mmCIF file of C-alpha atoms in Angstrom:
data_model
loop_
_atom_site.group_PDB
_atom_site.id
_atom_site.type_symbol
_atom_site.label_atom_id
_atom_site.label_comp_id
_atom_site.label_asym_id
_atom_site.label_seq_id
_atom_site.Cartn_x
_atom_site.Cartn_y
_atom_site.Cartn_z
ATOM 1 C CA MET A 1 71.278 13.737 8.891
ATOM 2 C CA ASN A 2 69.426 10.567 7.461
ATOM 3 C CA ILE A 3 66.123 10.996 7.073
ATOM 4 C CA ARG A 4 63.792 8.571 6.158
ATOM 5 C CA LYS A 5 61.097 8.274 3.829
ATOM 6 C CA ASN A 6 57.803 6.887 5.128
ATOM 7 C CA LYS A 7 56.721 4.725 1.582
ATOM 8 C CA ASN A 8 53.732 2.750 3.647
ATOM 9 C CA GLY A 9 50.851 5.141 3.231
ATOM 10 C CA PHE A 10 48.883 5.728 0.365
ATOM 11 C CA THR A 11 48.601 8.722 -1.915
ATOM 12 C CA LEU A 12 45.829 11.276 -1.722
ATOM 13 C CA VAL A 13 45.607 10.523 -5.769
ATOM 14 C CA GLU A 14 44.878 6.936 -4.728
ATOM 15 C CA LEU A 15 42.357 7.999 -1.694
ATOM 16 C CA LEU A 16 40.266 9.887 -3.857
ATOM 17 C CA ALA A 17 40.303 7.206 -6.731
ATOM 18 C CA VAL A 18 38.817 4.756 -4.066
ATOM 19 C CA ILE A 19 36.202 7.309 -3.003
ATOM 20 C CA VAL A 20 35.137 7.878 -6.312
ATOM 21 C CA ILE A 21 34.548 4.773 -7.176
ATOM 22 C CA LEU A 22 32.977 3.808 -4.133
ATOM 23 C CA ALA A 23 30.362 6.862 -5.017
ATOM 24 C CA VAL A 24 29.623 5.426 -8.108
ATOM 25 C CA ILE A 25 28.920 1.634 -6.717
ATOM 26 C CA ILE A 26 26.349 3.578 -4.083
ATOM 27 C CA LEU A 27 24.606 5.521 -6.803
ATOM 28 C CA ILE A 28 24.259 2.698 -8.974
ATOM 29 C CA ALA A 29 22.571 0.586 -5.810
ATOM 30 C CA SER A 30 20.472 3.157 -4.773
ATOM 31 C CA ASN A 31 18.488 3.555 -7.773
ATOM 32 C CA SER A 32 17.711 -0.533 -7.994
ATOM 33 C CA VAL A 33 16.969 -0.101 -4.223
ATOM 34 C CA LEU A 34 14.754 2.644 -4.341
ATOM 35 C CA SER A 35 12.364 1.120 -7.306
ATOM 36 C CA GLN A 36 12.358 -2.108 -5.312
ATOM 37 C CA MET A 37 11.312 -0.280 -2.291
ATOM 38 C CA ASP A 38 8.367 1.135 -4.510
ATOM 39 C CA ARG A 39 7.009 -1.929 -5.796
ATOM 40 C CA ALA A 40 7.080 -3.400 -2.411
ATOM 41 C CA ARG A 41 5.061 -0.802 -0.791
ATOM 42 C CA LYS A 42 2.847 -1.115 -3.869
ATOM 43 C CA ASN A 43 2.692 -4.596 -3.227
ATOM 44 C CA ALA A 44 1.681 -4.150 0.767
ATOM 45 C CA LEU A 45 -1.016 -2.178 -0.155
ATOM 46 C CA ALA A 46 -2.744 -4.745 -2.277
ATOM 47 C CA ILE A 47 -2.331 -7.234 -0.201
ATOM 48 C CA GLU A 48 -4.205 -4.849 2.576
ATOM 49 C CA GLY A 49 -7.064 -4.237 -0.238
ATOM 50 C CA ASN A 50 -7.439 -7.694 -0.294
ATOM 51 C CA THR A 51 -7.894 -7.639 3.793
ATOM 52 C CA LEU A 52 -10.265 -4.893 3.040
ATOM 53 C CA ILE A 53 -12.583 -7.427 1.004
ATOM 54 C CA ASN A 54 -12.569 -10.085 3.818
ATOM 55 C CA SER A 55 -13.530 -7.335 6.579
ATOM 56 C CA ALA A 56 -16.491 -5.870 3.634
ATOM 57 C CA LYS A 57 -17.401 -9.502 3.529
ATOM 58 C CA ASN A 58 -18.364 -9.810 6.807
ATOM 59 C CA ALA A 59 -19.466 -6.335 7.140
ATOM 60 C CA TYR A 60 -21.735 -7.046 4.451
ATOM 61 C CA GLN A 61 -23.531 -10.303 6.063
ATOM 62 C CA SER A 62 -24.276 -8.398 9.287
ATOM 63 C CA ALA A 63 -25.638 -5.623 7.562
ATOM 64 C CA ILE A 64 -27.995 -8.236 5.748
ATOM 65 C CA LEU A 65 -28.252 -9.974 9.771
ATOM 66 C CA GLU A 66 -29.381 -7.071 10.877
ATOM 67 C CA GLY A 67 -31.698 -5.613 8.081
ATOM 68 C CA ASN A 68 -29.871 -2.780 7.009
ATOM 69 C CA VAL A 69 -28.975 -4.234 3.265
ATOM 70 C CA THR A 70 -31.881 -6.121 2.030
ATOM 71 C CA THR A 71 -30.986 -5.998 -1.759
ATOM 72 C CA GLY A 72 -28.262 -3.990 -3.856
ATOM 73 C CA SER A 73 -25.213 -3.305 -3.411
ATOM 74 C CA ALA A 74 -23.695 -1.584 -0.222
ATOM 75 C CA CYS A 75 -20.329 0.676 0.221
ATOM 76 C CA PHE A 76 -18.223 0.309 3.101
ATOM 77 C CA SER A 77 -15.841 3.151 4.157
ATOM 78 C CA LEU A 78 -12.391 1.947 5.359
ATOM 79 C CA GLU A 79 -13.347 4.393 8.612
ATOM 80 C CA TYR A 80 -16.499 2.574 9.049
ATOM 81 C CA LEU A 81 -14.694 -1.282 9.159
ATOM 82 C CA TYR A 82 -12.144 0.325 11.307
ATOM 83 C CA LYS A 83 -14.786 1.510 13.861
ATOM 84 C CA GLU A 84 -16.753 -2.010 13.741
ATOM 85 C CA GLY A 85 -13.729 -3.404 14.375
ATOM 86 C CA LEU A 86 -13.397 -5.570 11.237
ATOM 87 C CA PHE A 87 -10.094 -4.188 9.824
ATOM 88 C CA SER A 88 -6.872 -2.989 11.204
ATOM 89 C CA LYS A 89 -5.061 -0.463 10.109
ATOM 90 C CA GLY A 90 -2.011 -1.204 11.371
ATOM 91 C CA LYS A 91 0.490 1.563 12.401
ATOM 92 C CA GLN A 92 -1.106 4.964 12.852
ATOM 93 C CA LYS A 93 1.758 6.306 10.034
ATOM 94 C CA ASP A 94 0.056 4.215 7.422
ATOM 95 C CA ASN A 95 -2.704 6.682 7.114
ATOM 96 C CA TYR A 96 -5.217 4.555 5.045
ATOM 97 C CA THR A 97 -7.836 6.001 3.052
ATOM 98 C CA GLY A 98 -10.686 3.790 1.274
ATOM 99 C CA SER A 99 -13.756 1.790 0.653
ATOM 100 C CA VAL A 100 -14.923 -1.164 -0.958
ATOM 101 C CA LEU A 101 -18.346 -1.672 -2.769
ATOM 102 C CA VAL A 102 -20.066 -4.671 -2.121
ATOM 103 C CA ALA A 103 -22.385 -5.220 -5.459
ATOM 104 C CA PRO A 104 -24.666 -8.785 -5.644
ATOM 105 C CA ASP A 105 -25.497 -9.812 -9.714
ATOM 106 C CA SER A 106 -29.601 -9.638 -10.477
ATOM 107 C CA SER A 107 -29.849 -13.217 -8.578
ATOM 108 C CA GLY A 108 -27.861 -11.805 -5.470
ATOM 109 C CA LYS A 109 -26.010 -15.230 -5.806
ATOM 110 C CA ILE A 110 -22.722 -13.881 -7.043
ATOM 111 C CA VAL A 111 -21.180 -11.258 -5.354
ATOM 112 C CA THR A 112 -18.108 -8.562 -6.559
ATOM 113 C CA TYR A 113 -16.300 -6.912 -4.276
ATOM 114 C CA THR A 114 -14.259 -3.573 -5.482
ATOM 115 C CA PHE A 115 -11.726 -1.849 -3.146
ATOM 116 C CA TRP A 116 -10.083 1.307 -3.667
ATOM 117 C CA ILE A 117 -6.970 2.094 -0.809
ATOM 118 C CA SER A 118 -4.590 4.413 -0.232
ATOM 119 C CA ASN A 119 -1.912 4.884 1.969
ATOM 120 C CA GLY A 120 -1.384 8.608 0.855
ATOM 121 C CA SER A 121 1.188 7.953 -1.728
ATOM 122 C CA HIS A 122 -0.074 5.018 -3.573
ATOM 123 C CA VAL A 123 -3.659 4.431 -5.096
ATOM 124 C CA VAL A 124 -4.573 0.676 -5.455
ATOM 125 C CA SER A 125 -7.816 -0.777 -6.561
ATOM 126 C CA GLY A 126 -9.256 -3.978 -7.597
ATOM 127 C CA GLU A 127 -11.765 -6.348 -7.781
ATOM 128 C CA THR A 128 -12.136 -9.826 -5.920
ATOM 129 C CA GLY A 129 -9.420 -12.038 -6.496
ATOM 130 C CA THR A 130 -6.866 -9.473 -8.106
ATOM 131 C CA ASN A 131 -3.631 -8.714 -6.619
ATOM 132 C CA GLY A 132 -4.638 -4.785 -7.365
ATOM 133 C CA ASN A 133 -3.240 -3.945 -10.822
ATOM 134 C CA GLY A 134 -4.833 -0.519 -10.133
ATOM 135 C CA ALA A 135 -1.663 0.436 -8.888
ATOM 136 C CA SER A 136 -1.252 4.360 -8.878
ATOM 137 C CA ASN A 137 0.231 7.759 -7.652
ATOM 138 C CA GLY A 138 -2.196 9.547 -5.426
ATOM 139 C CA SER A 139 -2.898 11.106 -2.174
ATOM 140 C CA GLU A 140 -6.443 10.036 -1.274
ATOM 141 C CA ALA A 141 -8.849 6.650 -1.979
ATOM 142 C CA SER A 142 -12.426 7.315 -2.857
ATOM 143 C CA GLN A 143 -14.054 7.609 -0.049
ATOM 144 C CA ASN A 144 -17.335 6.505 -1.486
ATOM 145 C CA CYS A 145 -16.898 3.616 -3.512
ATOM 146 C CA GLY A 146 -15.655 5.408 -6.894
ATOM 147 C CA ASN A 147 -19.485 7.399 -7.071
ATOM 148 C CA ALA A 148 -21.416 4.008 -7.013
ATOM 149 C CA SER A 149 -24.879 5.236 -7.566
ATOM 150 C CA GLY A 150 -27.459 3.027 -6.050
ATOM 151 C CA ALA A 151 -25.414 1.934 -3.225
ATOM 152 C CA LYS A 152 -26.247 2.090 0.600
ATOM 153 C CA LEU A 153 -23.439 3.668 2.145
ATOM 154 C CA PHE A 154 -21.457 3.069 5.472
ATOM 155 C CA SER A 155 -19.460 5.453 6.581
#
């Protein structure tokens, strides 16, 4: 009897070597992808913070026109802006918290806007015209404008 040996397949050692190489490549790639995703989440939150500033500008102007604010600073919570239809939190899973401090100078002509916003895992804070450099890990942004004294609170 003549038994033919099949020499067309791969050996177990060759298959294991390929699997190990692929696993190492996946581990290396996943570390860089995860850090990029984290950075993208922080940048998206900073963009939402700038949107929050625009909403606070509208709310501050409305408050002045309605006589709710005559002089001085005002603090607008994210919930207030959302209830008034000035800010859209996006999807419900975003779970944003935060506030905006609107602070005019003594002449009332130059107004500074400072925001605090969080998505549950990151907190970003910044002022008018910034990209939210204050990104840090945290679960909740300040609801009262960083405990600003003398600011009228809208929550």
